[in-house]
Tab-separated table of C-alpha atoms and ligand atoms in Angstrom:
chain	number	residue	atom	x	y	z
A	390	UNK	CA	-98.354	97.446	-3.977
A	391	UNK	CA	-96.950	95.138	-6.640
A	392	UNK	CA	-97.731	96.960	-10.056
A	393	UNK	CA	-98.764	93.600	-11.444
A	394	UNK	CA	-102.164	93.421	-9.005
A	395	UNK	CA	-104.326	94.299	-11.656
A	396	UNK	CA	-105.288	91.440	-14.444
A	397	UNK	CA	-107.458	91.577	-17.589
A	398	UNK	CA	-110.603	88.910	-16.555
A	399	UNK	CA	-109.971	87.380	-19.816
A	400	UNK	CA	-110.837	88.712	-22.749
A	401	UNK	CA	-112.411	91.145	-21.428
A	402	UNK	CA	-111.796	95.207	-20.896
A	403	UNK	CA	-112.220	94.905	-17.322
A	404	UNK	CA	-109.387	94.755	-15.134
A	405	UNK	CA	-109.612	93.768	-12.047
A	406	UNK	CA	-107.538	93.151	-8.529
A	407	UNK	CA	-105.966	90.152	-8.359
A	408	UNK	CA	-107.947	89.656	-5.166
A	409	UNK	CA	-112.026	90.357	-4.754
A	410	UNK	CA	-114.030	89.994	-2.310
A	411	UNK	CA	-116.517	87.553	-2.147
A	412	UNK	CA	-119.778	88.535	-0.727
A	413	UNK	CA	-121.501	85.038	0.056
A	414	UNK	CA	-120.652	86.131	4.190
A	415	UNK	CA	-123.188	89.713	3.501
A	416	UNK	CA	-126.340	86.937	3.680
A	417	UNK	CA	-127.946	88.786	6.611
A	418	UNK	CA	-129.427	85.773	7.902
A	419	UNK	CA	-131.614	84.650	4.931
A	420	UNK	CA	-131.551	81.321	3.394
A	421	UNK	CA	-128.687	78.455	3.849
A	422	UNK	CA	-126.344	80.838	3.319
A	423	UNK	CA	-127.652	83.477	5.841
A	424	UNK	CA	-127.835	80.543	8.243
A	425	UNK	CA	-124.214	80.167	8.110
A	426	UNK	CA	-122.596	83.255	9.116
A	427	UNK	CA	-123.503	86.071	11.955
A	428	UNK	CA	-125.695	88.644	10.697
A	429	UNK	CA	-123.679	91.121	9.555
A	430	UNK	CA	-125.203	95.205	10.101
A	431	UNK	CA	-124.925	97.563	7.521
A	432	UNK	CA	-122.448	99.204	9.161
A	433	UNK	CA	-120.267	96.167	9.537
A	434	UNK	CA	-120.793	95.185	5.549
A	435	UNK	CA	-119.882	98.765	4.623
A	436	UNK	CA	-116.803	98.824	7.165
A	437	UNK	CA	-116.266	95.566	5.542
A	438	UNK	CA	-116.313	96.953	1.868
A	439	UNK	CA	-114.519	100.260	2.925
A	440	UNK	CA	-111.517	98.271	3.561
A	441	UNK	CA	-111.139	96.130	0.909
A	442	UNK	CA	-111.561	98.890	-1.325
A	443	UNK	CA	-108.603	100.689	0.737
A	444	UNK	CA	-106.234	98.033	0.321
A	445	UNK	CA	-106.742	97.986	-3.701
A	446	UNK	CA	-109.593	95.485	-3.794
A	447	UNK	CA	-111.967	96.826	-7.065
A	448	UNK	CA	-114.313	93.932	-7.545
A	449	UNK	CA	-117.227	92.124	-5.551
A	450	UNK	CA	-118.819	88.769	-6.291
A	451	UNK	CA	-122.049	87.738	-5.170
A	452	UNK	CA	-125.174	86.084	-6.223
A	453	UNK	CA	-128.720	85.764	-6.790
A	454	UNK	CA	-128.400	83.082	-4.058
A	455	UNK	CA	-126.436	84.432	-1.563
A	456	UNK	CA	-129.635	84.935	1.006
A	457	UNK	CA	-131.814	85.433	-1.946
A	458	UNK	CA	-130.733	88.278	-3.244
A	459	UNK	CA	-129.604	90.066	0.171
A	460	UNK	CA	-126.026	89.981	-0.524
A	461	UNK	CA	-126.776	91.886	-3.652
A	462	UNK	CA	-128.721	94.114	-1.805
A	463	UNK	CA	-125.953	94.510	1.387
A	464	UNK	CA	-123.692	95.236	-1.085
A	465	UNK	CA	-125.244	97.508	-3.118
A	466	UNK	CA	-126.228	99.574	-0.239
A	467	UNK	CA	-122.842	99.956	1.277
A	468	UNK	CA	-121.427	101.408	-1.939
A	469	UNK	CA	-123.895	103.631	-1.236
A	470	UNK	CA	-123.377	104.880	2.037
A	471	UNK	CA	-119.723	105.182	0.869
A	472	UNK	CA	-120.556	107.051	-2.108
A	473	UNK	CA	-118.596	105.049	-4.324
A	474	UNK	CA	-118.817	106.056	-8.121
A	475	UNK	CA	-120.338	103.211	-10.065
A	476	UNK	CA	-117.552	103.453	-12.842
A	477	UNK	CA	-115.147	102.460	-9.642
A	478	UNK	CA	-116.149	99.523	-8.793
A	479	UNK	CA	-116.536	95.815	-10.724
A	480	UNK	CA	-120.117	93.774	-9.792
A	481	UNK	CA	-119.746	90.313	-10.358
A	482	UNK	CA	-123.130	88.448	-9.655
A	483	UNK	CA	-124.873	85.071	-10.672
A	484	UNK	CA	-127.733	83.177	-12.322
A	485	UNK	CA	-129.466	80.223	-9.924
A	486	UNK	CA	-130.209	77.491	-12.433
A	487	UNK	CA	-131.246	74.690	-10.329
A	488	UNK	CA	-134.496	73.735	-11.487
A	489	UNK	CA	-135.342	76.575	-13.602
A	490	UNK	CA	-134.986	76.850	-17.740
A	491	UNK	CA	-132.346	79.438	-19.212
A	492	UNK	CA	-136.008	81.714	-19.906
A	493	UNK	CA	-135.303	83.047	-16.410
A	494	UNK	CA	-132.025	84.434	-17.077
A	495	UNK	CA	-133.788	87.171	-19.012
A	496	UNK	CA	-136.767	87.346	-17.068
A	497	UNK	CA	-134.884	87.413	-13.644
A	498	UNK	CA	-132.812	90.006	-14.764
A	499	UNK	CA	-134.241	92.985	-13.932
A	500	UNK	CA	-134.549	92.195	-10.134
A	501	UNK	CA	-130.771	91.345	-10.482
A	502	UNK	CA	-130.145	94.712	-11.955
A	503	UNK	CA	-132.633	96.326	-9.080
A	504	UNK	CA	-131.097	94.318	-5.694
A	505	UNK	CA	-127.539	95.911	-6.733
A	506	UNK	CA	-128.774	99.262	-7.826
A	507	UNK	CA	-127.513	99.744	-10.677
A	508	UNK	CA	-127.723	99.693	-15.212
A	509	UNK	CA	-125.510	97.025	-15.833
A	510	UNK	CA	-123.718	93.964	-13.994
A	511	UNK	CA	-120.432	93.984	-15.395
A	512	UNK	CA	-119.776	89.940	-14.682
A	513	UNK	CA	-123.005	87.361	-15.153
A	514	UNK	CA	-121.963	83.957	-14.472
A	515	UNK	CA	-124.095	80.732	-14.189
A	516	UNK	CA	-123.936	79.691	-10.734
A	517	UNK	CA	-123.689	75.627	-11.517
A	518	UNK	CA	-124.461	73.222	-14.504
A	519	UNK	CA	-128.075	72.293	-12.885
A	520	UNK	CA	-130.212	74.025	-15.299
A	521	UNK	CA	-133.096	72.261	-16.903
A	522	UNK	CA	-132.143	74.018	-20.323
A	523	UNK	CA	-128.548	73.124	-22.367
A	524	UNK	CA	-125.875	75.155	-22.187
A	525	UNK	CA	-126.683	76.540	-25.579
A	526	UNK	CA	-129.949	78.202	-24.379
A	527	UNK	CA	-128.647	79.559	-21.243
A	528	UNK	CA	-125.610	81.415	-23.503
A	529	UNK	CA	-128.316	82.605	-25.825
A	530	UNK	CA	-130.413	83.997	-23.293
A	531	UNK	CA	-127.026	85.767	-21.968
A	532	UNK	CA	-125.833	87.112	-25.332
A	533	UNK	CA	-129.558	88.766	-25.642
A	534	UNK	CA	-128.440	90.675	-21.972
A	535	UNK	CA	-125.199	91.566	-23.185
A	536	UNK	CA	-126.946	92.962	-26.478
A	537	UNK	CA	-129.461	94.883	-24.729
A	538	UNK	CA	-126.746	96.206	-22.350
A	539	UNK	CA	-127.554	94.735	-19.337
A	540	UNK	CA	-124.798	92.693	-18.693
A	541	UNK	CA	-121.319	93.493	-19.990
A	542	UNK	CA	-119.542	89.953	-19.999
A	543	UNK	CA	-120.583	86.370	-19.601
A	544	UNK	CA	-119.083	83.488	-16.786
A	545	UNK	CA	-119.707	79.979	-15.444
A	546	UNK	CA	-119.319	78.727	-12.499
A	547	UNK	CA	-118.991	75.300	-11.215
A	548	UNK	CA	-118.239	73.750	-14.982
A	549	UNK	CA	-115.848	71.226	-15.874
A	550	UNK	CA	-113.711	71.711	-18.616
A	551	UNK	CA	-115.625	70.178	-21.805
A	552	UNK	CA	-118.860	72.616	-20.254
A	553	UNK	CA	-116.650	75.403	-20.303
A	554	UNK	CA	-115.575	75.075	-23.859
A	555	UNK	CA	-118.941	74.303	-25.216
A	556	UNK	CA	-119.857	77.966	-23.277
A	557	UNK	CA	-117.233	79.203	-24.943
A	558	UNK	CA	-117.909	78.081	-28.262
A	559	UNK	CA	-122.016	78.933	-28.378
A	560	UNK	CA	-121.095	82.282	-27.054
A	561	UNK	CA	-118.481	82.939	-30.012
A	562	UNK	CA	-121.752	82.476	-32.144
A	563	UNK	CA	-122.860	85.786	-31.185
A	564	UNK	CA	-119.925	87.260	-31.047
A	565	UNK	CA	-118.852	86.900	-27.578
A	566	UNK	CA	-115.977	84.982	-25.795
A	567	UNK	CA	-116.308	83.421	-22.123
A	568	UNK	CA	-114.448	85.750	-19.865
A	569	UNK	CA	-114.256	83.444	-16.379
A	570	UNK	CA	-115.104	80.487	-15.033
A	571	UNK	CA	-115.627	80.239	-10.698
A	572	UNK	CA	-113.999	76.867	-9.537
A	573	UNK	CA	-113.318	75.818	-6.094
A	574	UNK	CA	-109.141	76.155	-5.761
A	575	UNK	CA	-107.154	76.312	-3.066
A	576	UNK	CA	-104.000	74.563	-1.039
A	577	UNK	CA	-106.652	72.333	0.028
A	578	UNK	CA	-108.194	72.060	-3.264
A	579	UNK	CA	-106.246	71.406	-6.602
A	580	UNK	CA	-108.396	68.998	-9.019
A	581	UNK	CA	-108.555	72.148	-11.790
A	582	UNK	CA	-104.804	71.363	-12.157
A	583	UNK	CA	-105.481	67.889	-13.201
A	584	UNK	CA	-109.273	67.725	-14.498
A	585	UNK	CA	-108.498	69.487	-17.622
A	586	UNK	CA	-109.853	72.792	-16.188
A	587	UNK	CA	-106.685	74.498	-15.745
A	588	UNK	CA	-105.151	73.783	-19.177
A	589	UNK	CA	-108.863	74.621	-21.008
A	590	UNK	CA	-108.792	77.944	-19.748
A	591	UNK	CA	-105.026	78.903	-20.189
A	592	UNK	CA	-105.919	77.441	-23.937
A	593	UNK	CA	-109.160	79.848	-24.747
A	594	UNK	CA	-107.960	83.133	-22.519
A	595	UNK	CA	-110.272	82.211	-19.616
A	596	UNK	CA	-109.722	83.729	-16.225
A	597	UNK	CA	-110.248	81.542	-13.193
A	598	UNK	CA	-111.959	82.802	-10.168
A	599	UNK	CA	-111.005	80.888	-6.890
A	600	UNK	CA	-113.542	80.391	-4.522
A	601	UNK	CA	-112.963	79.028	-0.937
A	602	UNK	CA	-109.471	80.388	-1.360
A	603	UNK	CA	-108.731	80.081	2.145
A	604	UNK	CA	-110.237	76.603	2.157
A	605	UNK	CA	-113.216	77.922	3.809
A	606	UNK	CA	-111.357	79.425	6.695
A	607	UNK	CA	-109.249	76.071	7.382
A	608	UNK	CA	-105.629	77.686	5.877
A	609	UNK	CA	-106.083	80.429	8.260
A	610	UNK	CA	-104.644	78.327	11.206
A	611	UNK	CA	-106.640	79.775	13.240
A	612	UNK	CA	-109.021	76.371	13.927
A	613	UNK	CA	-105.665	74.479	14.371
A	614	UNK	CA	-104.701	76.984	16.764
A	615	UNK	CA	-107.533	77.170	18.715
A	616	UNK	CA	-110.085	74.387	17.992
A	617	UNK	CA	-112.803	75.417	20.658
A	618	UNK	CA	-113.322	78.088	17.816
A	619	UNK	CA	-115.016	75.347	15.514
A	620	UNK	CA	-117.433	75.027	18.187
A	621	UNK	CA	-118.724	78.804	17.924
A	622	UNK	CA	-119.648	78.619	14.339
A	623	UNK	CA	-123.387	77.540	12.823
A	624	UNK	CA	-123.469	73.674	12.860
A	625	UNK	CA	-124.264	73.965	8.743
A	626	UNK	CA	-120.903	76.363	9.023
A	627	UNK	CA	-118.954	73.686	10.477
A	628	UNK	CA	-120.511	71.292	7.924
A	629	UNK	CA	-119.902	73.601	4.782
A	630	UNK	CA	-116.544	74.169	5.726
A	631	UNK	CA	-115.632	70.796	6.912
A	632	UNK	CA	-114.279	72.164	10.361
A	633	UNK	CA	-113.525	68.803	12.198
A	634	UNK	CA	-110.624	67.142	13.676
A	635	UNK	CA	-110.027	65.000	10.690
A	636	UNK	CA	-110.063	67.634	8.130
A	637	UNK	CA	-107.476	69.771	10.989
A	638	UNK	CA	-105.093	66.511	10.831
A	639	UNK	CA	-105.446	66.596	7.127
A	640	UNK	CA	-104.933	69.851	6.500
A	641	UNK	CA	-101.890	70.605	9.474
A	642	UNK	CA	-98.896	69.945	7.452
A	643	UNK	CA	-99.876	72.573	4.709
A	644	UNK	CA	-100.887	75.361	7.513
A	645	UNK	CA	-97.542	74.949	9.406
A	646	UNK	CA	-95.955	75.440	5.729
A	647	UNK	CA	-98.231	78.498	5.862
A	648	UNK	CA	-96.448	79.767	9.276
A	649	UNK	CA	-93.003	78.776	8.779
A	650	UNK	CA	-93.092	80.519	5.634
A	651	UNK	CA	-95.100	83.585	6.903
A	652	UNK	CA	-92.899	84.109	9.251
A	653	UNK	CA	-90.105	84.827	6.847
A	654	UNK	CA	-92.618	87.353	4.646
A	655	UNK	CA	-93.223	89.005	7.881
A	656	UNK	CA	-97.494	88.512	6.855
A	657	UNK	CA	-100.023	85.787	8.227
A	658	UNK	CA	-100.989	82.214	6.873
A	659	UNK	CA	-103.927	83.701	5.128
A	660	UNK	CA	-101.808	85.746	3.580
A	661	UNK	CA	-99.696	83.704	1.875
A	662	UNK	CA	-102.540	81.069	0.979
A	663	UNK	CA	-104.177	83.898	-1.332
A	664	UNK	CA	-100.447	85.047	-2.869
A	665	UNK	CA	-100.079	80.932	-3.840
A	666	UNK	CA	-103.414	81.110	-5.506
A	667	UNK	CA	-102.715	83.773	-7.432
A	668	UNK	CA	-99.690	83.350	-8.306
A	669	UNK	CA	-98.677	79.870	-8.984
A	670	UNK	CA	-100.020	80.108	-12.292
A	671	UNK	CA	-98.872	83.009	-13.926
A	672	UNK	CA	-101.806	85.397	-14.216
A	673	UNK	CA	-104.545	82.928	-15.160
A	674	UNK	CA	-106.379	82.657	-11.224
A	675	UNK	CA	-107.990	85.240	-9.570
A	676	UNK	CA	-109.277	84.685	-5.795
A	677	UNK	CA	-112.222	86.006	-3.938
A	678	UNK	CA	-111.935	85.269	-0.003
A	679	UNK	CA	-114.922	86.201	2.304
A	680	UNK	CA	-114.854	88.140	5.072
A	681	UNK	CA	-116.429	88.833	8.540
A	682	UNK	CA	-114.656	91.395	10.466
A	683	UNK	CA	-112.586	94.687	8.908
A	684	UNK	CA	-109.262	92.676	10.045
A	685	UNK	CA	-109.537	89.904	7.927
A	686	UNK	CA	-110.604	92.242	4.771
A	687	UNK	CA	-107.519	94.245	5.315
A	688	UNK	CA	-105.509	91.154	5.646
A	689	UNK	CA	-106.841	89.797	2.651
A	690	UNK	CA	-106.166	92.849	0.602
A	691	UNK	CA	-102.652	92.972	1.569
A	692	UNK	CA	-101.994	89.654	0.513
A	693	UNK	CA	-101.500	91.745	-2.937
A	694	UNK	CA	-98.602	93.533	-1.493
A	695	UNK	CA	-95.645	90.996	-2.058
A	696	UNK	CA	-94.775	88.018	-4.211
A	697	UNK	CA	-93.940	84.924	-3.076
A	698	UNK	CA	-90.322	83.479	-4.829
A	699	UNK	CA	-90.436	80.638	-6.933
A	700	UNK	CA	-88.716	78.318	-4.470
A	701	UNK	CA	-91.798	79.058	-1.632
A	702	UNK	CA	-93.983	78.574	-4.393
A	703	UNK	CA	-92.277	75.098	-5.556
A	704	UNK	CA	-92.387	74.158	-2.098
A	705	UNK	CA	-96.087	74.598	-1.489
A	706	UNK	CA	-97.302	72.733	-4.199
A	707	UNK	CA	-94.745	69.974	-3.202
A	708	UNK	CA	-96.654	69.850	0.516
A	709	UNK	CA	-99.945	69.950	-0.579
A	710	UNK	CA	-99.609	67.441	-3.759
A	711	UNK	CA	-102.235	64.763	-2.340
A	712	UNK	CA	-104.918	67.349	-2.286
B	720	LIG	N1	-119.335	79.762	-7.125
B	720	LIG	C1	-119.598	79.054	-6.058
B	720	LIG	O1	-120.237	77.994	-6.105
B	720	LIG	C2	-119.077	79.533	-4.726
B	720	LIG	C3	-119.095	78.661	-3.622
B	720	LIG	C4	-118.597	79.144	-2.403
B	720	LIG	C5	-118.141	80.446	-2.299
B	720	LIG	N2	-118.170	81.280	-3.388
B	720	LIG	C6	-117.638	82.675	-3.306
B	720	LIG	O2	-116.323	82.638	-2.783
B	720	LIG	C7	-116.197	83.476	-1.631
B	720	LIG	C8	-115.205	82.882	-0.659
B	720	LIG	O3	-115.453	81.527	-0.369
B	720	LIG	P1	-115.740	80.951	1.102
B	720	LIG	O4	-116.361	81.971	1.951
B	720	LIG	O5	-116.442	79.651	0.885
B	720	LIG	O6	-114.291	80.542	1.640
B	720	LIG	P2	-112.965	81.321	2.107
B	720	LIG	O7	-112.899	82.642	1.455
B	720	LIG	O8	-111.898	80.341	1.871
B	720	LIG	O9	-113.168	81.462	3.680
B	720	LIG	C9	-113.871	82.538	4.235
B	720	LIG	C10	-113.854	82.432	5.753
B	720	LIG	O10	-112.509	82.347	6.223
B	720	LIG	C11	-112.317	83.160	7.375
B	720	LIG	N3	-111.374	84.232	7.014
B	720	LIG	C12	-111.326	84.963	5.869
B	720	LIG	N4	-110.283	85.785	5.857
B	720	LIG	C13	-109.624	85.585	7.022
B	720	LIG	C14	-108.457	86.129	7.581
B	720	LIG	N5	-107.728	87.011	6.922
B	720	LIG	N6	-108.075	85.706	8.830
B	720	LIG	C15	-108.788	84.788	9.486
B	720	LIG	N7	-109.921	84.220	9.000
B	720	LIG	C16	-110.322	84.609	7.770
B	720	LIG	C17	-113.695	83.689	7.748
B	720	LIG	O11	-114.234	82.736	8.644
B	720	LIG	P3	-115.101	83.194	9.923
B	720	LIG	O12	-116.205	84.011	9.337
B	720	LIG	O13	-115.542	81.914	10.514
B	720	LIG	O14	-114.168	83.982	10.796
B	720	LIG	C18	-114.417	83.687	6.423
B	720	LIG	O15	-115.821	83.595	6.576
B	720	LIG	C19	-117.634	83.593	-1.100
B	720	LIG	O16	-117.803	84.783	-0.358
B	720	LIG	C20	-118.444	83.584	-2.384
B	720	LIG	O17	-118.485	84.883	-2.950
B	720	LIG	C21	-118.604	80.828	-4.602
């Protein structure tokens, strides 16, 4: 294991794995999300979790959405069966604002707190800018959960740059700091490097958490490979994750970089998608790919294992410079 995996989120006193995992797959069937993936058993999620947690992963990301509230719950209830200490682990959750005020960040809380079992989420981040209330109520409502210990440190999600700085800056008003900020960043996926985002957080301390690291699945190569496979997933799947033979011709030249380049690492495509997240810009992105089988949370977690040189690194952002 590279003795640089672990990273300060932030400001913060948390540090955390360079990779997470996210949790948005542990929907169990309920709500759009649920509709999207297989429903996973308990055993599966905790096999799941098990693994990651072998191969160094120490924090989990979910949300009050993810199958209303059952991903929470799934996760919660693996730690359990694997007996994990609380003080091990890092629970990142989030706040639904669409079409709700910022009141219900403190009165939603305590089912929060309840679905994942424990005191204190250590990571409460605002799922989106939708919220009928400004972004100064909703960081007012967060400082009162952080002063009545209920939530140790405060992200966004889903906000461009001048949102994130105005979080930042109400939050200093109580004495707080924005730790992280959830964007959608991958191969696939680089607006944050030229919206503004990017430079904004390197300038306040902000860590970035990459979602859709793998570009939803597409950067695995395995729908290039074998495209009858985009045919066995949920129609809404195939829709979230654009899985279609124009997004494949789009996205080809970047996942053969993936291969030739695995190849040479001796590691998979997927692998070396999550090392260029987060690493091509110094320690300021962090990435949380999903999983749905043990093998692809193992393969995930070992992405954290090597570091790719600066020349594979130049030469990735030169082949994927139109996205
Ligand atoms: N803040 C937000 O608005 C937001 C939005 C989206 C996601 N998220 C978070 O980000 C996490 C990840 O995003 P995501 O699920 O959209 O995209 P992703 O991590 O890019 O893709 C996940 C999918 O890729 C496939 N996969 C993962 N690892 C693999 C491997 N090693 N080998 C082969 N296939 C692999 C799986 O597809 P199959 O299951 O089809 O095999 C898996 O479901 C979510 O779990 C969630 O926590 C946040």
């Amino acid at each position: 294991m590279k003795p640089n995996y672990l990273r300060r989120l932030g400001s913060s006193d948390l540090m955390v794995s360079a990779v997470g995992l996210g949790c948005l797959q542990f929907s169990r069937g309920r709500g759009i999300s649920g509709a999207m993936w297989p429903s996973l058993s308990r055993k599966e999620i905790s096999a799941i979790v098990e693994t990651s947690l072998k191969g160094g992963i120490n924090w989990f990301d979910t949300a009050e959405l993810y199958g209303r509230g059952e991903s929470e719950r799934a996760l919660s209830s693996s730690l359990e069966d694997l007996n994990i200490p609380r003080k091990d682990i890092i629970l990142a959750t989030k706040w639904w604002p669409v079409l709700r005020t910022s009141r219900s960040i403190t009165s939603s809380i305590d089912k929060r707190l309840s679905a994942l079992n424990t005191r204190t989420i250590d990571l409460y981040q605002i799922h989106n800018s939708f919220s009928f209330s400004s972004i100064s109520s909703q960081m007012k409502e967060m400082a009162k959960l952080v002063d009545q210990g209920k939530v140790r440190y405060v992200g966004v999600s889903n906000f461009s740059a001048n949102a994130m700085r105005k979080a930042h800056k109400e939050l200093l008003k109580y004495g707080l700091k924005l730790v992280s900020s959830q964007v959608n960043y991958s191969l696939l996926k680089r607006q944050i490097e030229r919206n503004g985002i990017l430079d904004t957080a390197k300038e306040l301390g902000i860590s970035l958490i990459a979602y859709s690291p793998l570009g939803r699945g597409l950067l695995t190569g395995k729908f290039h490979d074998n495209p009858d496979l985009i045919n066995k997933r949920h129609i809404l799947r195939r829709y979230y994750a654009s899985l279609n033979k124009g997004e494949l011709k789009k996205s080809s030249q970047v996942v053969q970089a993936l291969k030739s380049i695995a190849k040479k690492y001796q590691v998979t495509p997927s692998q070396i998608a999550l090392n260029w997240v987060v690493n091509a810009n110094g320690n300021t992105i962090l990435a949380i790919p999903g999983a749905t089988k043990v093998g692809q949370a193992r393969d995930n977690a070992d992405s954290m294992k090597f570091e790719l040189s600066e020349d594979d690194i130049c030469y990735l952002n030169e082949v994927s410079s139109s996205f």
